[in-house]
Coordinates of C-alpha atoms in Angstrom, one line a residue:
M1 CA 1.0 11.4 14.1
R2 CA 2.3 10.9 17.7
L3 CA 6.0 12.6 18.2
L4 CA 7.9 11.8 21.4
I5 CA 10.6 14.5 21.8
V6 CA 13.9 13.3 23.6
G7 CA 16.1 15.9 25.1
A8 CA 16.2 19.2 26.7
L9 CA 13.4 21.0 25.6
E10 CA 14.9 24.6 24.8
G11 CA 16.1 26.9 22.2
Q12 CA 16.0 25.4 18.6
L13 CA 14.6 21.8 19.8
S14 CA 11.6 23.9 21.3
E15 CA 11.4 25.4 17.8
A16 CA 11.1 22.0 16.2
T17 CA 8.6 21.0 18.6
K18 CA 6.4 24.1 17.5
L19 CA 6.8 23.5 14.0
A20 CA 5.9 19.6 14.3
M21 CA 2.5 20.6 16.0
Q22 CA 2.0 23.1 13.6
G23 CA 2.4 20.3 10.8
G24 CA -0.2 18.4 12.5
A25 CA 1.7 16.2 14.8
K26 CA 0.6 15.3 18.6
V27 CA 4.1 15.8 20.4
A28 CA 5.0 14.7 24.1
H29 CA 8.5 15.4 25.5
A30 CA 10.6 13.1 27.9
P31 CA 13.8 15.0 29.2
S32 CA 15.9 11.6 29.4
I33 CA 16.3 8.1 27.9
E34 CA 14.7 6.4 31.1
I35 CA 11.4 8.9 31.0
A36 CA 11.3 7.9 27.1
L37 CA 11.4 4.2 27.8
A38 CA 9.0 4.7 31.0
T39 CA 6.3 6.7 28.7
L40 CA 6.5 4.1 26.0
R41 CA 5.9 1.3 28.3
A42 CA 2.9 3.1 30.1
G43 CA 1.1 2.8 26.6
R44 CA 1.8 6.5 25.9
G45 CA 2.9 5.5 22.4
A46 CA 4.6 7.3 19.5
D47 CA 5.1 7.1 15.8
L48 CA 8.2 8.8 15.9
L49 CA 11.2 9.7 18.3
L50 CA 12.9 13.1 17.7
V51 CA 16.2 12.8 19.7
D52 CA 18.8 15.5 20.5
V53 CA 21.8 14.1 19.1
M54 CA 23.7 14.8 22.0
M55 CA 21.7 12.0 24.1
D56 CA 23.3 8.7 24.3
I57 CA 21.2 7.5 21.2
A58 CA 22.9 3.9 21.3
A59 CA 21.8 3.1 24.6
L60 CA 18.3 4.4 23.8
I61 CA 18.3 2.3 20.4
A62 CA 19.5 -0.7 22.6
G63 CA 16.8 -0.2 25.3
L64 CA 14.3 -0.1 22.7
A65 CA 15.3 -3.4 21.1
A66 CA 16.0 -4.9 24.2
E67 CA 12.2 -4.1 25.3
R68 CA 11.1 -5.1 21.9
I69 CA 9.5 -1.7 20.8
A70 CA 9.8 -1.1 17.3
I71 CA 9.6 3.0 16.6
P72 CA 11.8 4.9 14.1
L73 CA 14.0 7.2 15.4
V74 CA 15.3 10.6 13.9
A75 CA 18.4 12.5 15.7
C76 CA 18.5 16.2 15.6
G77 CA 21.4 18.8 16.3
V78 CA 23.4 21.9 15.4
E79 CA 25.3 21.5 12.2
T80 CA 28.6 21.7 14.1
N81 CA 27.8 18.1 15.4
A82 CA 28.9 16.4 12.3
A83 CA 30.9 13.6 14.4
A84 CA 27.7 13.0 16.7
A85 CA 25.5 13.0 13.8
V86 CA 27.5 10.5 11.8
N87 CA 27.4 8.2 15.3
A88 CA 23.8 8.6 15.5
I89 CA 23.1 7.1 12.0
R90 CA 25.6 4.5 12.7
A91 CA 23.9 3.5 15.7
G92 CA 20.5 3.1 13.9
A93 CA 18.7 6.5 13.6
K94 CA 16.8 6.9 10.6
E95 CA 17.5 10.2 9.8
Y96 CA 19.4 13.2 10.8
I97 CA 17.7 17.0 11.0
P98 CA 19.9 20.0 11.4
L99 CA 18.9 22.6 13.8
P100 CA 17.7 25.3 13.4
P101 CA 14.9 23.4 12.1
D102 CA 13.6 24.0 8.9
A103 CA 9.9 23.6 8.4
D104 CA 9.6 21.8 5.1
L105 CA 12.0 19.4 6.4
I106 CA 10.3 18.7 9.5
A107 CA 7.0 18.6 7.5
A108 CA 8.8 15.9 5.0
V109 CA 10.0 13.8 8.0
I110 CA 6.3 13.6 9.6
A111 CA 4.7 13.1 6.0
A112 CA 7.3 10.1 5.4
V113 CA 6.3 8.6 8.8
A114 CA 2.6 9.0 8.7
R115 CA 3.1 7.6 4.9
D116 CA -0.6 8.6 3.8
A117 CA -1.8 12.2 3.5
S118 CA -5.0 13.2 5.6
E119 CA -6.8 14.8 2.7
F120 CA -9.6 12.4 1.6
L121 CA -10.2 14.0 -2.1
F122 CA -12.4 11.9 -4.6
R123 CA -14.6 12.8 -7.5
D124 CA -14.9 9.5 -9.3
P125 CA -18.1 7.0 -9.1
A126 CA -16.1 4.0 -8.6
M127 CA -14.6 5.5 -5.4
E128 CA -18.2 7.3 -4.2
R129 CA -19.6 4.0 -4.0
V130 CA -16.7 2.8 -1.9
V131 CA -17.2 5.9 0.5
K132 CA -21.1 5.4 0.4
M133 CA -20.7 2.0 2.1
A134 CA -17.9 3.2 4.4
D135 CA -20.7 5.7 5.6
Q136 CA -23.2 2.9 5.9
I137 CA -20.9 0.7 8.1
A138 CA -19.0 3.6 10.0
G139 CA -21.2 3.8 13.0
S140 CA -21.0 0.1 13.7
D141 CA -18.3 -1.9 15.5
A142 CA -18.1 -4.6 12.9
S143 CA -14.4 -5.5 11.7
V144 CA -13.6 -3.9 8.3
L145 CA -11.1 -5.4 5.5
I146 CA -9.8 -2.8 3.4
T147 CA -8.2 -4.1 0.3
G148 CA -6.6 -2.5 -2.7
E149 CA -3.3 -2.3 -4.6
S150 CA -0.7 -0.3 -2.7
G151 CA -1.0 3.4 -2.9
T152 CA -4.6 3.4 -3.3
G153 CA -6.0 5.1 0.0
K154 CA -6.3 2.3 2.3
E155 CA -5.1 3.8 5.3
V156 CA -7.0 7.1 4.5
V157 CA -10.1 5.1 4.2
A158 CA -9.6 3.4 7.4
K159 CA -9.0 7.3 9.2
Y160 CA -12.3 8.2 7.6
L161 CA -14.3 5.2 9.2
H162 CA -12.5 6.0 12.7
A163 CA -13.7 10.1 12.2
H164 CA -17.2 8.9 11.3
S165 CA -17.7 6.6 14.1
K166 CA -19.0 6.9 17.4
R167 CA -15.3 6.2 18.6
A168 CA -13.9 9.3 16.9
S169 CA -13.0 11.0 20.0
K170 CA -11.1 8.0 21.0
P171 CA -7.7 6.9 19.8
F172 CA -6.8 5.5 16.3
I173 CA -3.9 3.4 16.3
S174 CA -2.2 2.1 13.5
I175 CA 0.4 -0.6 13.4
N176 CA 2.2 -1.8 10.1
C177 CA 2.5 -5.7 10.2
A178 CA 4.8 -6.1 7.3
A179 CA 7.4 -3.3 8.9
I180 CA 8.0 -4.8 12.3
P181 CA 10.3 -8.0 12.7
E182 CA 8.3 -10.9 13.7
A183 CA 10.2 -11.2 17.1
L184 CA 8.8 -8.0 17.9
L185 CA 5.4 -8.0 16.8
E186 CA 4.0 -9.9 19.4
S187 CA 5.0 -7.7 22.1
E188 CA 4.2 -4.5 19.9
L189 CA 0.3 -5.9 19.8
F190 CA -0.2 -7.1 23.3
G191 CA 2.7 -5.8 25.5
H192 CA 4.6 -7.8 28.0
E193 CA 5.1 -8.0 31.7
K194 CA 8.2 -7.3 33.6
G195 CA 10.7 -10.4 33.4
A196 CA 9.1 -11.9 30.4
F197 CA 12.1 -11.9 28.7
T198 CA 15.7 -10.9 29.1
G199 CA 15.5 -6.7 28.6
A200 CA 12.2 -6.6 30.0
I201 CA 12.8 -4.5 32.9
G202 CA 9.0 -3.2 33.0
R203 CA 5.6 -3.9 32.0
R204 CA 4.8 -2.5 28.3
I205 CA 1.3 -1.6 27.0
G206 CA 0.9 -2.9 23.5
K207 CA -1.2 -1.4 20.7
F208 CA -4.3 -3.2 21.7
E209 CA -4.6 -1.3 25.0
E210 CA -3.4 1.7 23.6
A211 CA -6.4 1.6 21.4
N212 CA -8.8 0.6 24.2
A213 CA -12.1 2.6 23.5
G214 CA -11.0 3.4 20.0
T215 CA -9.9 1.9 16.8
L216 CA -6.9 -0.4 16.0
L217 CA -5.8 -0.7 12.5
L218 CA -3.7 -3.8 11.3
D219 CA -2.1 -2.6 8.3
E220 CA -1.0 -5.1 5.9
I221 CA -2.3 -7.9 7.9
S222 CA -1.5 -10.6 5.3
E223 CA 2.2 -10.2 6.3
M224 CA 1.7 -11.5 9.6
D225 CA 3.3 -14.7 10.7
F226 CA 1.2 -17.7 10.6
R227 CA 1.8 -18.6 14.3
L228 CA 0.9 -15.2 15.7
Q229 CA -2.6 -15.3 14.0
S230 CA -3.9 -17.8 16.5
K231 CA -3.3 -15.4 19.2
L232 CA -4.7 -12.4 17.2
L233 CA -8.1 -14.4 16.4
R234 CA -8.7 -14.9 20.0
A235 CA -8.1 -11.1 20.8
I236 CA -10.6 -10.4 18.4
Q237 CA -13.1 -13.1 19.0
E238 CA -13.0 -12.5 23.0
R239 CA -11.8 -8.9 23.3
L240 CA -9.2 -10.5 25.5
I241 CA -5.3 -10.3 25.2
D242 CA -2.5 -12.0 26.9
R243 CA 0.6 -10.0 27.4
V244 CA 3.8 -11.9 26.9
G245 CA 4.9 -13.4 30.3
G246 CA 1.4 -12.4 31.5
S247 CA -0.6 -14.6 34.0
K248 CA -4.3 -13.5 33.5
P249 CA -6.1 -11.9 30.4
V250 CA -6.8 -8.1 29.7
P251 CA -10.1 -7.2 28.7
V252 CA -9.9 -4.9 25.6
D253 CA -12.7 -2.5 23.9
I254 CA -11.7 -1.9 20.1
R255 CA -12.8 -1.7 16.7
I256 CA -10.5 -3.5 14.5
L257 CA -9.8 -2.5 11.0
A258 CA -7.4 -4.2 8.6
T259 CA -5.6 -3.4 5.2
S260 CA -4.1 -6.2 2.6
N261 CA -3.0 -5.6 -0.9
R262 CA -2.9 -9.4 -1.4
N263 CA -5.5 -11.7 -2.2
L264 CA -6.2 -13.2 1.1
N265 CA -8.3 -16.1 -0.2
E266 CA -5.4 -17.1 -2.1
A267 CA -3.4 -16.6 0.8
V268 CA -5.9 -19.0 2.7
R269 CA -5.4 -21.8 -0.3
E270 CA -1.7 -21.6 0.0
G271 CA -2.1 -22.3 3.9
S272 CA -0.2 -18.7 4.7
F273 CA -3.3 -17.2 6.3
R274 CA -6.1 -18.7 8.7
E275 CA -9.2 -18.8 7.1
D276 CA -11.0 -18.4 10.5
L277 CA -9.1 -15.2 11.1
L278 CA -10.2 -14.0 7.5
F279 CA -13.9 -14.5 8.2
R280 CA -13.4 -12.5 11.6
L281 CA -11.6 -9.7 9.7
N282 CA -13.7 -9.9 6.7
V283 CA -17.2 -8.9 8.2
V284 CA -17.6 -6.1 5.6
N285 CA -14.7 -5.7 2.6
L286 CA -14.0 -2.2 1.1
K287 CA -12.3 -2.8 -2.2
L288 CA -10.7 0.4 -3.2
P289 CA -10.2 0.3 -7.4
A290 CA -7.0 0.9 -9.0
L291 CA -6.3 4.8 -9.6
R292 CA -6.3 3.8 -13.1
D293 CA -10.0 2.7 -12.7
R294 CA -10.8 6.1 -11.4
P295 CA -10.3 8.9 -14.0
G296 CA -12.5 11.4 -12.0
D297 CA -10.1 10.9 -9.2
I298 CA -6.9 11.2 -11.5
A299 CA -8.3 14.8 -12.7
A300 CA -9.1 16.1 -9.4
L301 CA -6.3 14.6 -7.2
S302 CA -3.9 16.4 -10.0
D303 CA -5.0 19.7 -9.7
H304 CA -4.8 19.4 -6.1
F305 CA -1.2 17.9 -5.9
V306 CA -0.1 20.7 -8.0
A307 CA -1.7 23.4 -5.9
K308 CA -0.2 22.1 -2.9
Y309 CA 3.1 21.6 -3.8
A310 CA 3.4 24.8 -5.7
K311 CA 2.1 26.7 -2.4
A312 CA 4.4 24.5 -0.3
N313 CA 7.7 25.4 -2.1
G314 CA 6.8 29.0 -2.5
L315 CA 6.3 28.9 -6.0
T316 CA 3.7 30.9 -8.5
H317 CA 0.4 29.3 -9.2
R318 CA 1.1 26.3 -11.8
T319 CA -1.5 24.7 -13.7
L320 CA -1.3 21.7 -16.0
S321 CA -2.0 22.3 -19.7
P322 CA -5.2 20.0 -21.4
E323 CA -2.6 17.8 -23.0
A324 CA -0.9 17.0 -19.7
Q325 CA -4.5 16.4 -18.2
V326 CA -5.4 14.0 -21.1
A327 CA -1.8 12.3 -20.6
L328 CA -2.2 11.8 -17.0
L329 CA -5.7 10.1 -17.5
G330 CA -3.7 7.7 -20.0
A331 CA -0.8 6.5 -17.7
P332 CA -0.9 3.4 -16.0
W333 CA 0.0 4.7 -12.1
P334 CA 1.0 1.1 -10.9
G335 CA 1.7 3.2 -7.9
N336 CA -1.7 4.7 -7.5
V337 CA -2.2 7.7 -5.5
R338 CA 1.2 7.9 -4.2
E339 CA 2.8 7.8 -7.4
L340 CA 0.7 10.2 -8.7
E341 CA 1.6 12.7 -5.8
N342 CA 5.1 12.3 -6.0
T343 CA 5.3 12.5 -10.0
L344 CA 3.4 16.3 -9.7
H345 CA 5.5 17.3 -6.9
R346 CA 8.5 16.6 -9.1
A347 CA 6.7 18.3 -12.0
V348 CA 6.1 21.4 -10.0
L349 CA 9.7 21.6 -9.0
L350 CA 11.2 21.0 -12.4
S351 CA 8.7 23.1 -14.5
Q352 CA 10.2 26.3 -16.1
T353 CA 7.1 27.7 -16.7
D354 CA 3.3 28.3 -14.8
I355 CA 1.8 26.0 -17.4
I356 CA 3.2 22.2 -16.8
G357 CA 2.6 20.5 -20.0
P358 CA 3.2 16.5 -20.7
D359 CA 6.8 16.9 -21.6
A360 CA 7.8 18.2 -18.2
I361 CA 6.2 15.4 -16.4
S362 CA 8.4 12.1 -16.2
L363 CA 7.4 8.9 -14.0
P364 CA 10.1 7.7 -11.5
D365 CA 11.6 5.5 -14.1
G366 CA 12.5 8.5 -16.1
T367 CA 9.6 7.4 -18.8
G368 CA 8.0 10.3 -20.3
L369 CA 4.3 10.8 -19.4
S370 CA 3.2 10.8 -23.2
E371 CA 5.1 7.5 -23.9
A372 CA 3.7 6.0 -20.7
A373 CA 0.3 6.9 -21.8
E374 CA 0.6 5.7 -25.1
A375 CA 2.1 2.6 -24.0
H376 CA -0.7 1.9 -21.5
S377 CA -3.2 2.4 -24.1
L378 CA -1.5 -0.1 -26.4
S379 CA -1.4 -2.5 -23.4
A380 CA -5.0 -2.1 -23.0
Q381 CA -6.0 -2.6 -26.3
L382 CA -4.1 -5.7 -26.8
A383 CA -5.5 -6.9 -23.4
Q384 CA -9.1 -6.2 -24.8
T385 CA -8.5 -7.9 -28.2
A386 CA -7.1 -11.2 -26.2
E387 CA -10.4 -11.1 -23.9
T388 CA -12.7 -10.7 -27.2
M389 CA -10.6 -13.6 -28.9
S390 CA -10.8 -15.8 -25.7
R391 CA -14.7 -15.0 -25.3
A392 CA -15.0 -16.2 -29.3
M393 CA -13.7 -19.4 -28.2
V394 CA -15.8 -20.3 -25.3
G395 CA -18.8 -23.0 -26.3
R396 CA -16.3 -24.3 -29.1
T397 CA -14.4 -27.9 -28.8
V398 CA -10.4 -27.9 -28.6
A399 CA -10.7 -29.9 -31.6
D400 CA -12.6 -27.0 -33.3
V401 CA -10.3 -24.2 -32.3
E402 CA -7.2 -26.5 -33.3
R403 CA -8.4 -27.0 -36.7
D404 CA -9.2 -23.5 -37.3
L405 CA -5.8 -22.4 -36.2
I406 CA -4.1 -24.9 -38.4
L407 CA -6.3 -24.0 -41.4
D408 CA -5.6 -20.2 -40.8
T409 CA -2.0 -20.7 -40.5
L410 CA -1.7 -22.6 -43.8
D411 CA -4.0 -19.7 -45.4
H412 CA -1.5 -17.3 -44.1
T413 CA 1.6 -19.3 -45.7
L414 CA -0.4 -19.7 -49.1
G415 CA -0.4 -23.6 -48.4
N416 CA 3.4 -23.8 -47.7
R417 CA 3.1 -27.0 -45.5
T418 CA 6.8 -26.6 -44.1
H419 CA 6.4 -22.7 -43.2
A420 CA 3.1 -23.9 -41.6
A421 CA 4.7 -26.3 -39.3
N422 CA 7.6 -24.3 -38.5
I423 CA 5.0 -21.5 -37.2
L424 CA 2.8 -24.0 -35.2
G425 CA 5.7 -25.8 -33.7
I426 CA 4.7 -29.0 -34.8
S427 CA 6.4 -31.7 -37.4
I428 CA 5.6 -31.8 -40.9
R429 CA 4.3 -35.5 -40.5
T430 CA 2.0 -34.2 -37.6
L431 CA 0.6 -31.5 -39.9
R432 CA 0.1 -33.5 -42.8
N433 CA -1.8 -36.3 -40.5
K434 CA -3.9 -33.6 -39.1
L435 CA -4.5 -32.2 -42.8
N436 CA -5.7 -35.6 -44.2
Q437 CA -7.8 -35.9 -41.2
Y438 CA -9.6 -32.6 -42.0
A439 CA -9.9 -33.9 -45.7
D440 CA -11.5 -37.2 -45.1
E441 CA -14.1 -35.0 -42.8
G442 CA -15.2 -32.8 -45.7
T443 CA -13.4 -29.7 -44.7
F444 CA -11.5 -27.8 -47.6
V445 CA -7.7 -28.1 -47.3
P446 CA -6.0 -25.4 -49.4
G447 CA -3.1 -26.9 -51.6
P448 CA 0.2 -25.0 -52.4
G449 CA -0.4 -21.5 -53.7
E450 CA -4.3 -21.8 -52.7
Q451 CA -6.1 -20.0 -50.1
R452 CA -9.7 -20.8 -48.6
S453 CA -12.3 -18.8 -49.7
V454 CA -13.3 -16.1 -47.1
A455 CA -16.9 -15.0 -46.7

């Protein structure tokens, strides 16, 4: 997490800097808007700008837009600057932090921008297999495609690969391809030369050059515009990039990691993703299982999050009851680890006792944990039953399956043809024709009030 603080570094803003550094951020300082823009152009990038609310935030945001630099901005100032805070938000600031700074608020903003926690905690065999493969390939320069549902920890795995690679001491640069508008993404990746477009008042270094000698993570690569994919393919193949408006290629030495929560093979078939780019990215595929398929991780992460948020909020030690632990294992967790973390953070804050029971835990939509676990269990049973029935039909002809369905329905209605036809959604005439055909073939067809004998 790289934080660039813009403004006079004194007093309360200096305290905010210390808190950010204690929260794990790498902090740089620019006393003016001009120096901030020059710093970003030079490739000393940032993941977040923390700007004194008394600065001309509208001018800074306009300068960022003009030079196609996409970085979230948070304003900060003393609580009496209410009008300035409103103006900053209207100008485009994502958030406003009042000063003097609050340690928890600073940490929350940093966490929101960083998105994924740095902890890499796993216990389940399904995840152990993924980590074992990651350990095998970490030391190579092979491109890696990390796939899985949203919230499964793809970026955490990417950071793990970098930390265990021979490039660990070099930069790890991440760019979210889904979060940056198409018009800005090319400049974010490859940079631009002075005069390349209106507003380009100087050379700007892009993410490829920022990551030189290190690792570049292309997060949610499936959302990249198709036209930009060809330029990315050349950069990966030849390790050469072209700045927007540049006259000669720039060599780079980086390792490429990419993530996607979509099936890229389907995207190729749909024509929204280049097949040759997929081949370049997918030298090794690390597929992360969904959290619901990692019960060992649910248990370990649940205990970890409860302890973490009890401590962070200055509360007494809290534990999950055995019933809550069972219910957590049975919940569907469509948002995976991120949803589990938010759910348990909320449970810690709202719990009235040191023992957190299932009734004290609710999902984001308000559904009780026990209800969600029960619904998920029923859904899993129905899916399993459907799969069993589907497998039982394999190897049989459509005519055989149709005959059994018709006769079973007739059996259910005790031979009532009209009722059976309504259930099957066919006309009574069609049903009679089918039954006559079955009788001619030697199959027993029950009459009204009769049932077939059951073995």
